[in-house]
Coordinates of C-alpha atoms and ligand atoms in Angstrom, one line a residue:
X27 CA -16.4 2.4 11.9
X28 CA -17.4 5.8 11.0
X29 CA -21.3 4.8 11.1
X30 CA -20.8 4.8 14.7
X31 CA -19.3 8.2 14.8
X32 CA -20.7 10.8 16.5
X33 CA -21.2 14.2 15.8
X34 CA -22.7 15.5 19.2
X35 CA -22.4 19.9 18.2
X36 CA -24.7 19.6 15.8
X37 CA -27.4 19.5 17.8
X38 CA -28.7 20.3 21.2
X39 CA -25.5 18.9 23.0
X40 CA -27.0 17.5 26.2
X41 CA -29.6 15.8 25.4
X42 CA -27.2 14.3 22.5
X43 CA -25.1 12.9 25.5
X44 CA -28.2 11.6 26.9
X45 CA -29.4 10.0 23.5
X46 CA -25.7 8.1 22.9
X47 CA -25.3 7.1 27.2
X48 CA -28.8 5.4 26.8
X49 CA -27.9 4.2 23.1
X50 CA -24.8 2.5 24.2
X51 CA -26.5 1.7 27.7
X52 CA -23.7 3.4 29.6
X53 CA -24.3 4.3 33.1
X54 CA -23.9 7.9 34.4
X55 CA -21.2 8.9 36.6
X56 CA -22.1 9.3 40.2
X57 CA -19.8 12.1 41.6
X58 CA -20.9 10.5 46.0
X59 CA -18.4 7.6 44.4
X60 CA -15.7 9.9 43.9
X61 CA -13.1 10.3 46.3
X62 CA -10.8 12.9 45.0
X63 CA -12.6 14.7 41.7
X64 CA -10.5 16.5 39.2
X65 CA -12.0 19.4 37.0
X66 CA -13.1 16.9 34.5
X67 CA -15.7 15.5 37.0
X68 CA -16.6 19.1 38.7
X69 CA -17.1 19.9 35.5
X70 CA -18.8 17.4 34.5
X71 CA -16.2 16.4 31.4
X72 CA -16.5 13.3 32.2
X73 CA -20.3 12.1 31.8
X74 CA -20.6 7.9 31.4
X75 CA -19.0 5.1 32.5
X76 CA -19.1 1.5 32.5
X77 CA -18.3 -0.6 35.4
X78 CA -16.0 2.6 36.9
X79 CA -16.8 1.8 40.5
X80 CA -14.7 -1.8 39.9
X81 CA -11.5 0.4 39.5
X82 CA -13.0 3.1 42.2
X83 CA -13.0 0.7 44.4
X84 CA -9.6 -0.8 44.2
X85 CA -8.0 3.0 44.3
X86 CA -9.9 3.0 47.5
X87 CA -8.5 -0.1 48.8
X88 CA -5.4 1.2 47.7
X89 CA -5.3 -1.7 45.8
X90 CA -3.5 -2.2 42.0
X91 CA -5.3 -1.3 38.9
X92 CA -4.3 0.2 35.5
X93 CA -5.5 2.5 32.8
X94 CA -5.2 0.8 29.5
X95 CA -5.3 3.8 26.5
X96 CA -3.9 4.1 23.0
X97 CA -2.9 6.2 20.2
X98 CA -3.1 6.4 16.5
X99 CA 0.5 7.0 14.9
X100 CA -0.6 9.7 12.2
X101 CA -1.1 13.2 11.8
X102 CA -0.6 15.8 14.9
X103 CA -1.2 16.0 18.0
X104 CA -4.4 18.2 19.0
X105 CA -6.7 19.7 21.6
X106 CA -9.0 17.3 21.6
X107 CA -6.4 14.3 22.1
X108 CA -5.7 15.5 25.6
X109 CA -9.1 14.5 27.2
X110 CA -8.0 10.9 27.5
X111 CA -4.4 12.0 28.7
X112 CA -6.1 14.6 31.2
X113 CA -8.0 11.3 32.4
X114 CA -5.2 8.5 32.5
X115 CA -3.4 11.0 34.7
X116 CA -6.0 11.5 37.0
X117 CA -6.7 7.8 37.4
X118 CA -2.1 7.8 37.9
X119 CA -3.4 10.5 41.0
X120 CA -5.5 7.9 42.2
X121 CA -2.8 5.0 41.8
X122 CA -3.0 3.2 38.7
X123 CA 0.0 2.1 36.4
X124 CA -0.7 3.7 33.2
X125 CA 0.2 1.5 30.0
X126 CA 0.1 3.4 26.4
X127 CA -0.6 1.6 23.2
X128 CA 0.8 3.1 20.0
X129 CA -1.5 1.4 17.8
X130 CA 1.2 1.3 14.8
X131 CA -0.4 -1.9 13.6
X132 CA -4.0 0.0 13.4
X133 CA -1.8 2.7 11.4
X134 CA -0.2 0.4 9.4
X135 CA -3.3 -1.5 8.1
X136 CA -6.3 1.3 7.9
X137 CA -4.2 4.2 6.6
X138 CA -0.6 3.2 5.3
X139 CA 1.4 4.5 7.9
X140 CA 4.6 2.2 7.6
X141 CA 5.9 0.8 10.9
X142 CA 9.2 3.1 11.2
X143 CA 6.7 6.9 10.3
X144 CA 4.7 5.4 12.6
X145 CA 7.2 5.2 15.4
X146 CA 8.2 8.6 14.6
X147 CA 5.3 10.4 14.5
X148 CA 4.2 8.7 18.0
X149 CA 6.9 9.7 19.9
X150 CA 7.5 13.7 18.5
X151 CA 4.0 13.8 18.2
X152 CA 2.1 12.0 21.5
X153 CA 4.7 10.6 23.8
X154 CA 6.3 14.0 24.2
X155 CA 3.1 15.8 24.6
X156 CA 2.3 13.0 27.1
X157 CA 5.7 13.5 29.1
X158 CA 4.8 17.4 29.0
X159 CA 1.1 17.1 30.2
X160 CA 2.6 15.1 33.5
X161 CA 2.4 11.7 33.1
X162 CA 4.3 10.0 35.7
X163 CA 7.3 8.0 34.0
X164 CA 7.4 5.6 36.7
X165 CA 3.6 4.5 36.3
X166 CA 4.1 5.2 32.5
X167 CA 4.4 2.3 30.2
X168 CA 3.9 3.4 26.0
X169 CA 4.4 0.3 24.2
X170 CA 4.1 -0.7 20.5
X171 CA 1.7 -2.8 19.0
X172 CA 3.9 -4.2 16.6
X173 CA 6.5 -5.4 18.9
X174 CA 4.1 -6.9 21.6
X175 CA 3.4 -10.2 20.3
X176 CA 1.5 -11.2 23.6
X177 CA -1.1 -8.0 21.9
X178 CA -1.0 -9.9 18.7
X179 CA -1.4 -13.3 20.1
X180 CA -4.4 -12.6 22.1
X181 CA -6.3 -10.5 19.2
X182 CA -6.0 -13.9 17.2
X183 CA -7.0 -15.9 20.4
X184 CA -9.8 -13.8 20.8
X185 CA -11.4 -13.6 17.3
X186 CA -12.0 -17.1 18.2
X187 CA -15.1 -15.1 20.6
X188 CA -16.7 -13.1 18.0
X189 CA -17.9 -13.4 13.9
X190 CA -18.2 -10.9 11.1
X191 CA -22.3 -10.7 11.9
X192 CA -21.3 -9.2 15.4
X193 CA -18.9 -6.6 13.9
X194 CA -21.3 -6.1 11.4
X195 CA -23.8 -4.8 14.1
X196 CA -21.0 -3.5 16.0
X197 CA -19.6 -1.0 13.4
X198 CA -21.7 -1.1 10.2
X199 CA -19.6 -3.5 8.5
X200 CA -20.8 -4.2 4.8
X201 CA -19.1 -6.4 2.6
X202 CA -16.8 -4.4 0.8
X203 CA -15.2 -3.2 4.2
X204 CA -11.8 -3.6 4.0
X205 CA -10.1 -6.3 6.5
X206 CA -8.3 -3.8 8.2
X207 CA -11.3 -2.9 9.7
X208 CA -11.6 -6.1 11.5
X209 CA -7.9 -6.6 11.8
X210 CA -7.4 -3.4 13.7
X211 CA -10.4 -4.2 16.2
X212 CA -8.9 -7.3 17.4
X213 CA -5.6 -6.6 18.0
X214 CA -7.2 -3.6 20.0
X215 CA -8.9 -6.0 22.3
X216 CA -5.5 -7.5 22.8
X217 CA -4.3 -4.3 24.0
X218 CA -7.2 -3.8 26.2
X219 CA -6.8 -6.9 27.9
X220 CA -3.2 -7.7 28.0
X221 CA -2.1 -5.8 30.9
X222 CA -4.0 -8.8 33.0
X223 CA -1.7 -11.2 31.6
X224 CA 0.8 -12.3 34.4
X225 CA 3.4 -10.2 32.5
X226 CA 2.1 -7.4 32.5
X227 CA 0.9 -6.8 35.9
X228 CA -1.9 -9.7 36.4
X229 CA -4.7 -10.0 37.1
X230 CA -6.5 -6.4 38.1
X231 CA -9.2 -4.1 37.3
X232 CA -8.3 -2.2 34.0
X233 CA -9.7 1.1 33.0
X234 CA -9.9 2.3 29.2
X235 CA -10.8 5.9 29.4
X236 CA -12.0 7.0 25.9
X237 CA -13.8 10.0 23.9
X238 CA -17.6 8.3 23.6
X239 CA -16.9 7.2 19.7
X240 CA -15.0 4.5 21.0
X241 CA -17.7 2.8 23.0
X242 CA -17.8 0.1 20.5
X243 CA -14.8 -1.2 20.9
X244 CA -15.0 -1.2 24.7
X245 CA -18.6 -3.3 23.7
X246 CA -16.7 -5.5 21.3
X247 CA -14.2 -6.3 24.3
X248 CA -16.5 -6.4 27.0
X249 CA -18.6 -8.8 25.1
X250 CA -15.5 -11.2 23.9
X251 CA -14.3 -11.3 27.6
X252 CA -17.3 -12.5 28.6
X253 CA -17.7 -15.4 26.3
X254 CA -13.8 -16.2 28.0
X255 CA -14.8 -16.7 31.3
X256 CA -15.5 -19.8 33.0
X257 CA -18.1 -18.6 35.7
X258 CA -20.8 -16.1 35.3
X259 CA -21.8 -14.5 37.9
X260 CA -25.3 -12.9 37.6
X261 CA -27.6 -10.7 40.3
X262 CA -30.8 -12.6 41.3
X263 CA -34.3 -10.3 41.3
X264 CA -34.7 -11.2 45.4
X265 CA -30.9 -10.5 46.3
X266 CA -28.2 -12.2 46.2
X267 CA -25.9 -13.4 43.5
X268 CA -25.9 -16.9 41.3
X269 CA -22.8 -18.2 39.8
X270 CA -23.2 -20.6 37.1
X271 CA -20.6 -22.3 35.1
X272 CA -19.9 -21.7 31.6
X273 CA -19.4 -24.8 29.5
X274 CA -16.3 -24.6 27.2
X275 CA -13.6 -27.6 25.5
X276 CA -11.0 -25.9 27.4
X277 CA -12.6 -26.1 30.8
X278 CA -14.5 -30.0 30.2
X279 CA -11.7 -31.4 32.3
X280 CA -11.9 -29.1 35.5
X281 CA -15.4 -29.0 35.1
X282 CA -15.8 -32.8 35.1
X283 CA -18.0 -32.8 31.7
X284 CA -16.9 -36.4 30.6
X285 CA -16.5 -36.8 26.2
X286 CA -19.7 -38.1 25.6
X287 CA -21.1 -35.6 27.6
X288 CA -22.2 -37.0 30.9
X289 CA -21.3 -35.4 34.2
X290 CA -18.3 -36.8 35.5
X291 CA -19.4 -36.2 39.7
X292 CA -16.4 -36.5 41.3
X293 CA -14.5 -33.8 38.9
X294 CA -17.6 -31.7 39.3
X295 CA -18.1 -31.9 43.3
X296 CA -14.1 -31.3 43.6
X297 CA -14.5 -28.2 41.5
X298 CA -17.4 -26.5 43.1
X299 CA -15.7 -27.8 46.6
X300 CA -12.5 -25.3 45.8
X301 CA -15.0 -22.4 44.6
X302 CA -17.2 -23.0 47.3
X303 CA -13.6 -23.0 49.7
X304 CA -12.7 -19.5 47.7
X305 CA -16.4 -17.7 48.2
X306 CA -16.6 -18.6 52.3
X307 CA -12.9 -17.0 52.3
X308 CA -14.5 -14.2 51.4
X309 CA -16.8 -14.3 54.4
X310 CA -19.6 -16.3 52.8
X311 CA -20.8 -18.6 55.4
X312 CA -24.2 -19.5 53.4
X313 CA -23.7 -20.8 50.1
X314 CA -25.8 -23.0 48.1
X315 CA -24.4 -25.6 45.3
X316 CA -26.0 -27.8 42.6
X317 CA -23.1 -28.8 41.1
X318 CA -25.6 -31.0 39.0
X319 CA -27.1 -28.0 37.3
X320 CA -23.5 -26.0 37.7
X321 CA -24.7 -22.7 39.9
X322 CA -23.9 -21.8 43.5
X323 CA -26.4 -18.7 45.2
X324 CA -24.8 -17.3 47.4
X325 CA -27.8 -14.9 48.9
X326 CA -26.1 -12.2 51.0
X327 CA -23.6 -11.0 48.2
X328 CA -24.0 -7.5 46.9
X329 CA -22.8 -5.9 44.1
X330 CA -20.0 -4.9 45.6
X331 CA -19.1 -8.3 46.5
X332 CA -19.4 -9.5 43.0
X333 CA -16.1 -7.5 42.3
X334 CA -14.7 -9.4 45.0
X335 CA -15.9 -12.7 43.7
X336 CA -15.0 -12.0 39.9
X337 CA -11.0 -11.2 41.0
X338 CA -11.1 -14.2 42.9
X339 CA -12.7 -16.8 40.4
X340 CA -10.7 -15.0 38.0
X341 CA -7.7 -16.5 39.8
X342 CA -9.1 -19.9 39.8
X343 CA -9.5 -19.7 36.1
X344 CA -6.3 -18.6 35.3
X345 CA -4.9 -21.2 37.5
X346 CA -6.8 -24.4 36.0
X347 CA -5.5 -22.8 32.4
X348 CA -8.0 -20.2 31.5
X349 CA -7.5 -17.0 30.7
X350 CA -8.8 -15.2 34.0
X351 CA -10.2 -11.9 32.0
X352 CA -12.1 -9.3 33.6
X353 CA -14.6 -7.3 31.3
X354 CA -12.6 -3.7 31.0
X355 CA -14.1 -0.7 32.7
X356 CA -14.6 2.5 30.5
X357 CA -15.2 6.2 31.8
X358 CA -16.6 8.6 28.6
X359 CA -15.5 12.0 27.8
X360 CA -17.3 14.9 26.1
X361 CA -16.0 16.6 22.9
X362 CA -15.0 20.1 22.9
X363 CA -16.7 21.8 20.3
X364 CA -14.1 22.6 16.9
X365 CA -13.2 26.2 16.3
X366 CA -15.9 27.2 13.5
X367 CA -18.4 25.9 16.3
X368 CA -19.1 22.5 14.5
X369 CA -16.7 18.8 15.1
X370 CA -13.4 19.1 15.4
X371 CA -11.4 17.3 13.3
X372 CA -7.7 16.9 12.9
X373 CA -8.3 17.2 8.9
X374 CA -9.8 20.0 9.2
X375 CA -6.9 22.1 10.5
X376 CA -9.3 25.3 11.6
X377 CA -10.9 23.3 13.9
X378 CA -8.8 22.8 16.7
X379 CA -5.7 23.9 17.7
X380 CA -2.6 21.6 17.2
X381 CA -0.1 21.3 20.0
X382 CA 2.9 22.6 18.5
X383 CA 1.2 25.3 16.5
X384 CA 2.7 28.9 16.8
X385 CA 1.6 31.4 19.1
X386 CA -0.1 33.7 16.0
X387 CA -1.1 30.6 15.0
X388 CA -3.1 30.0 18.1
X389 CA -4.3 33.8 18.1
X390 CA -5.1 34.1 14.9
X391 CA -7.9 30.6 15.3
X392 CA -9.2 31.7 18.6
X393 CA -9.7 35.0 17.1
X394 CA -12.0 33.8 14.9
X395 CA -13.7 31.0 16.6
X396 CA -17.2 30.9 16.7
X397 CA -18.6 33.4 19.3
X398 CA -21.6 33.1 22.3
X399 CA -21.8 36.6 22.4
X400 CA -24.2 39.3 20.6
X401 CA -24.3 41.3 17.5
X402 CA -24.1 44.4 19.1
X403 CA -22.7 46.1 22.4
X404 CA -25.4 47.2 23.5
X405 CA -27.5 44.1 23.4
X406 CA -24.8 42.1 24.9
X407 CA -24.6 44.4 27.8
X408 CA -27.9 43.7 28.7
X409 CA -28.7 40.5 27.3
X410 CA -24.9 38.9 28.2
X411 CA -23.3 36.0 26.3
X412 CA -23.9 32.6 25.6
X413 CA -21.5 30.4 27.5
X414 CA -22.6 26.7 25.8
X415 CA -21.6 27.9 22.1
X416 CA -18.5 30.5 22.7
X417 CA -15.7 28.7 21.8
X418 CA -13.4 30.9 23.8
X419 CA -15.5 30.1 26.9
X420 CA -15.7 26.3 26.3
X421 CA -12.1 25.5 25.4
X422 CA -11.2 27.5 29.1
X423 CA -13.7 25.2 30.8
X424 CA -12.1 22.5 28.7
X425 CA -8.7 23.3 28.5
X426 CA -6.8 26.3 30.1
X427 CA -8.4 27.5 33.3
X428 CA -7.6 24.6 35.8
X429 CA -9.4 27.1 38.8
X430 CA -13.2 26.3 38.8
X431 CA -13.8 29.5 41.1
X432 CA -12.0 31.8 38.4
X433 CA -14.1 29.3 35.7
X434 CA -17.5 30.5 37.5
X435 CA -16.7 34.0 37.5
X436 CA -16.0 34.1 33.8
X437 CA -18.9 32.4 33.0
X438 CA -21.2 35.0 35.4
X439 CA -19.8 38.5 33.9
X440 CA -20.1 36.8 30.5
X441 CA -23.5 36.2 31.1
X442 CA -24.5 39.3 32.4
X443 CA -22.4 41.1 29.7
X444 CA -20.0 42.4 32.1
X445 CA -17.1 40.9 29.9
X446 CA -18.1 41.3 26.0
X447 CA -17.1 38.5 23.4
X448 CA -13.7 39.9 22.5
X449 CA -11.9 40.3 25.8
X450 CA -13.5 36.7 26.3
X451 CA -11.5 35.6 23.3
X452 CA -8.7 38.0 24.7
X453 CA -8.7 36.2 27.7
X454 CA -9.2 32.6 26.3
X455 CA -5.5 33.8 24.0
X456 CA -3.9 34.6 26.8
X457 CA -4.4 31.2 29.1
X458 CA -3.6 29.8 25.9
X459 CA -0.6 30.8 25.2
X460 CA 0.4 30.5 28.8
X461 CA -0.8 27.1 28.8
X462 CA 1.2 26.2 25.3
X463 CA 4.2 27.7 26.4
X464 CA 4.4 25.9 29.0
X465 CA 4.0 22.7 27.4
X466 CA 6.6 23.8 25.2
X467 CA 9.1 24.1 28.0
X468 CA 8.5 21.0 29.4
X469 CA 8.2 18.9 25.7
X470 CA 11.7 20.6 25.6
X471 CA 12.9 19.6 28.9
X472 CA 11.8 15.7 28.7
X473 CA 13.1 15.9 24.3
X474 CA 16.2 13.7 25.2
X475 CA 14.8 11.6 28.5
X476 CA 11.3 9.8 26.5
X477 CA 13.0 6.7 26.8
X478 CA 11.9 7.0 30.1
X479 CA 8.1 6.1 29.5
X480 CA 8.9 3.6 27.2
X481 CA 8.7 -0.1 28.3
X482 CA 11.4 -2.3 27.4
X483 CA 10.0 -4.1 24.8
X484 CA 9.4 -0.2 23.2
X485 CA 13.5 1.0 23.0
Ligands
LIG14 N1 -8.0 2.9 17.8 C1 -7.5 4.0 18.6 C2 -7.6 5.3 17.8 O1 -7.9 5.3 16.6 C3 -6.1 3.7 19.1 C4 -6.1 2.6 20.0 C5 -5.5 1.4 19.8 C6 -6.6 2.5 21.3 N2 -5.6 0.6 20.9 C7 -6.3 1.2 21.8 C8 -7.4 3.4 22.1 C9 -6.7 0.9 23.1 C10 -7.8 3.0 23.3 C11 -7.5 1.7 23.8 O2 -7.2 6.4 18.3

């Protein structure tokens, strides 16, 4: 796993971003989709996605979806952990039930963390912090790995999809790679994909907003869904889309493949008579079937009708026995920058600023964080600052000035030396500690209520 890391303030940061979206193949975000954009968007915080307009789409149809996220029982809380939150609870703006992993399991088996610390540390650590930051209780659901068995059950069921050669490529594996490693993945994908279980909410587009390290495990899961499903449904060159069937022992019956592997026609016309029923519901008048070779065209469906399509044969799957996955959607974060101006890292204390760290503390780091601005007065006042490495700068873009307009003036007098280095940090302290106190207040407030964002399976 930590081949795949990424380290993107070493270098040139944007074209590091560009590097890893094209890497990973992620696609860009495309702010005309956008209904209602928070800072992270205007701000360009949020730079990749995959598959985001499936979930932009059904919060403009005021339709269900979720966000799917998780957290890591161990160590504190930091800075850099709220990106994901600061995301959930914009997708919870735009309607979607939130549910929270606590990956105690992950804990458990990669660093130690026994089930009970675990607990602990999530809740005083994370679930307060969430409760504080505004997460809506009612469209909150934090559940543990550990006492989820329908998690657990469909990591196994799903390891079934993949091999070690795949999480070799995936991650770096080699073979001294401790099982945990590939324990931890799999039980992840359960989380991803559980909350379309019938259960948990059913069958819906899922979000997993994440910092970009985690792309592979949205890939891993993305890749194992799609070796679920019964139909694939594929854009043709000229227009249009094919659906073709895909082939598996649990779907022979349904899909009339007889045990010696002829085509039983009759199970195999009655099949592709109910999908064929399903697409013209959806306004399809012209279809075209071969259920000898398995595909239906269907030549006026866009891409936007493929969504509509996938829900909907998703259904049928699930109905005939399958499982009825859809292939998660992921939206990508940028790292802040750490304190000394290089990664940071919630081992490296200096780097970040923890949430329940003390207000001289907090003064104290920023005071000495890495600075944009010049070596001298006078050069600054002429030349100005460097907003893309001053710390102080960043983590108010990042972190404590909500206001874009009050954003954009900073940055201006900063760059034409108007505001000089220290009252940058000066003012960077003081949003700070507002924005900590706060917190505070409100961690305080909700200290005796967190049962209310727990599910029930979590009390
Ligand atoms: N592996 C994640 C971490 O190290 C925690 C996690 C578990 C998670 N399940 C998840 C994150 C599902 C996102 C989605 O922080």
């Amino acid at each position: 796993m930590e081949d795949v890391r990424i380290d993107p303030w070493n270098s040139d940061q944007s074209t590091d971003y560009d590097l890893l979206a094209e890497k990973f193949g992620l696609d860009s975000i495309d702010m005309n989709q956008i209904q209602n954009p928070g800072i992270l968007h205007t701000r360009g915080l949020v730079f990749a996605q995959r598959d985001m307009d499936v979930v932009l789409q059904a919060a403009k149809n005021n339709a269900p979806f979720g966000v799917l996220t998780g957290l890591m029982p161990s160590g504190r809380m930091h800075l850099g952990h709220t990106m994901v939150i600061e995301q959930a609870k914009w997708y919870q703006s735009q309607g979607a039930d939130v549910s929270v992993a606590v990956a105690d399991l992950e804990s458990l088996a990669t660093r130690g963390v026994s089930l009970e610390k675990g607990r602990e540390i999530a809740l005083e650590q994370y679930v307060s912090n969430y409760a504080a930051m505004g997460l809506d209780p009612d469209k909150t659901q934090v559940y543990f790995q550990s006492t989820r068995p329908e998690v657990q059950r469909l990591g196994f069921r799903l390891g079934r999809r993949t091999n070690l050669s795949e999480l070799g490529a995936i991650y770096g594996f080699e073979g001294d790679t401790n099982l945990a490693h590939v324990q931890a993945p799999l039980v992840q994908v359960g989380d991803i994909v559980h909350p379309m279980l019938d259960e948990y909410g059913g069958i819906r587009p899922i979000v997993v907003p994440v910092g970009v390290d985690q792309d592979p495990h949205i890939r891993l899961t993305r890749d194992i869904v799609s070796k679920t499903q019964w139909f694939n449904i594929k854009k043709q060159k000229n227009g249009g889309l094919l659906i073709s069937l895909s082939l598996q022992p649990e779907n022979s019956a349904i899909f009339g493949v007889s045990e010696n592997g002829r085509i039983d026609r009759k199970a195999r016309i009655a099949m592709f008579t109910t999908v064929e029923e399903t697409v013209r519901n959806l306004g399809f008048a012209d279809v075209n079937t071969n259920p000898k070779h398995g595909t239906m065209m269907i030549p006026a469906a866009t891409r936007y009708d493929a969504i509509r399509i996938r829900s909907e044969l998703s259904h049928l799957e699930r109905e005939w026995g399958g499982l009825g996955l859809t292939a998660p959607s992921s939206s990508y974060h940028r790292f802040a920058m750490g304190l000394t101006g290089g990664k940071m890292s919630s081992s490296k204390p200096e780097t970040t600023i923890f949430l329940n760290d003390t207000m001289d503390a907090i003064r104290t780091k920023i005071k000495k964080a890495h600075s944009g601005g010049k070596t001298t007065i006078e050069e600054h006042r002429r030349y100005g600052g460097d907003i893309t490495v001053d710390v102080a700068y960043q983590y108010l873009r990042f972190f404590f000035e909500s206001d874009d307009v009050e954003l954009g003036r900073i940055a201006e007098e900063y760059q034409s030396g108007r505001i000089l280095a220290g009252e940058m940090k000066k003012l960077c302290i003081d949003r700070a500690e507002e924005w900590l106190l706060t917190l505070k207040e409100k961690r305080e407030q909700w200290s005796d209520k967190l049962q209310e964002f727990l599910a029930d399976d979590a009390i």
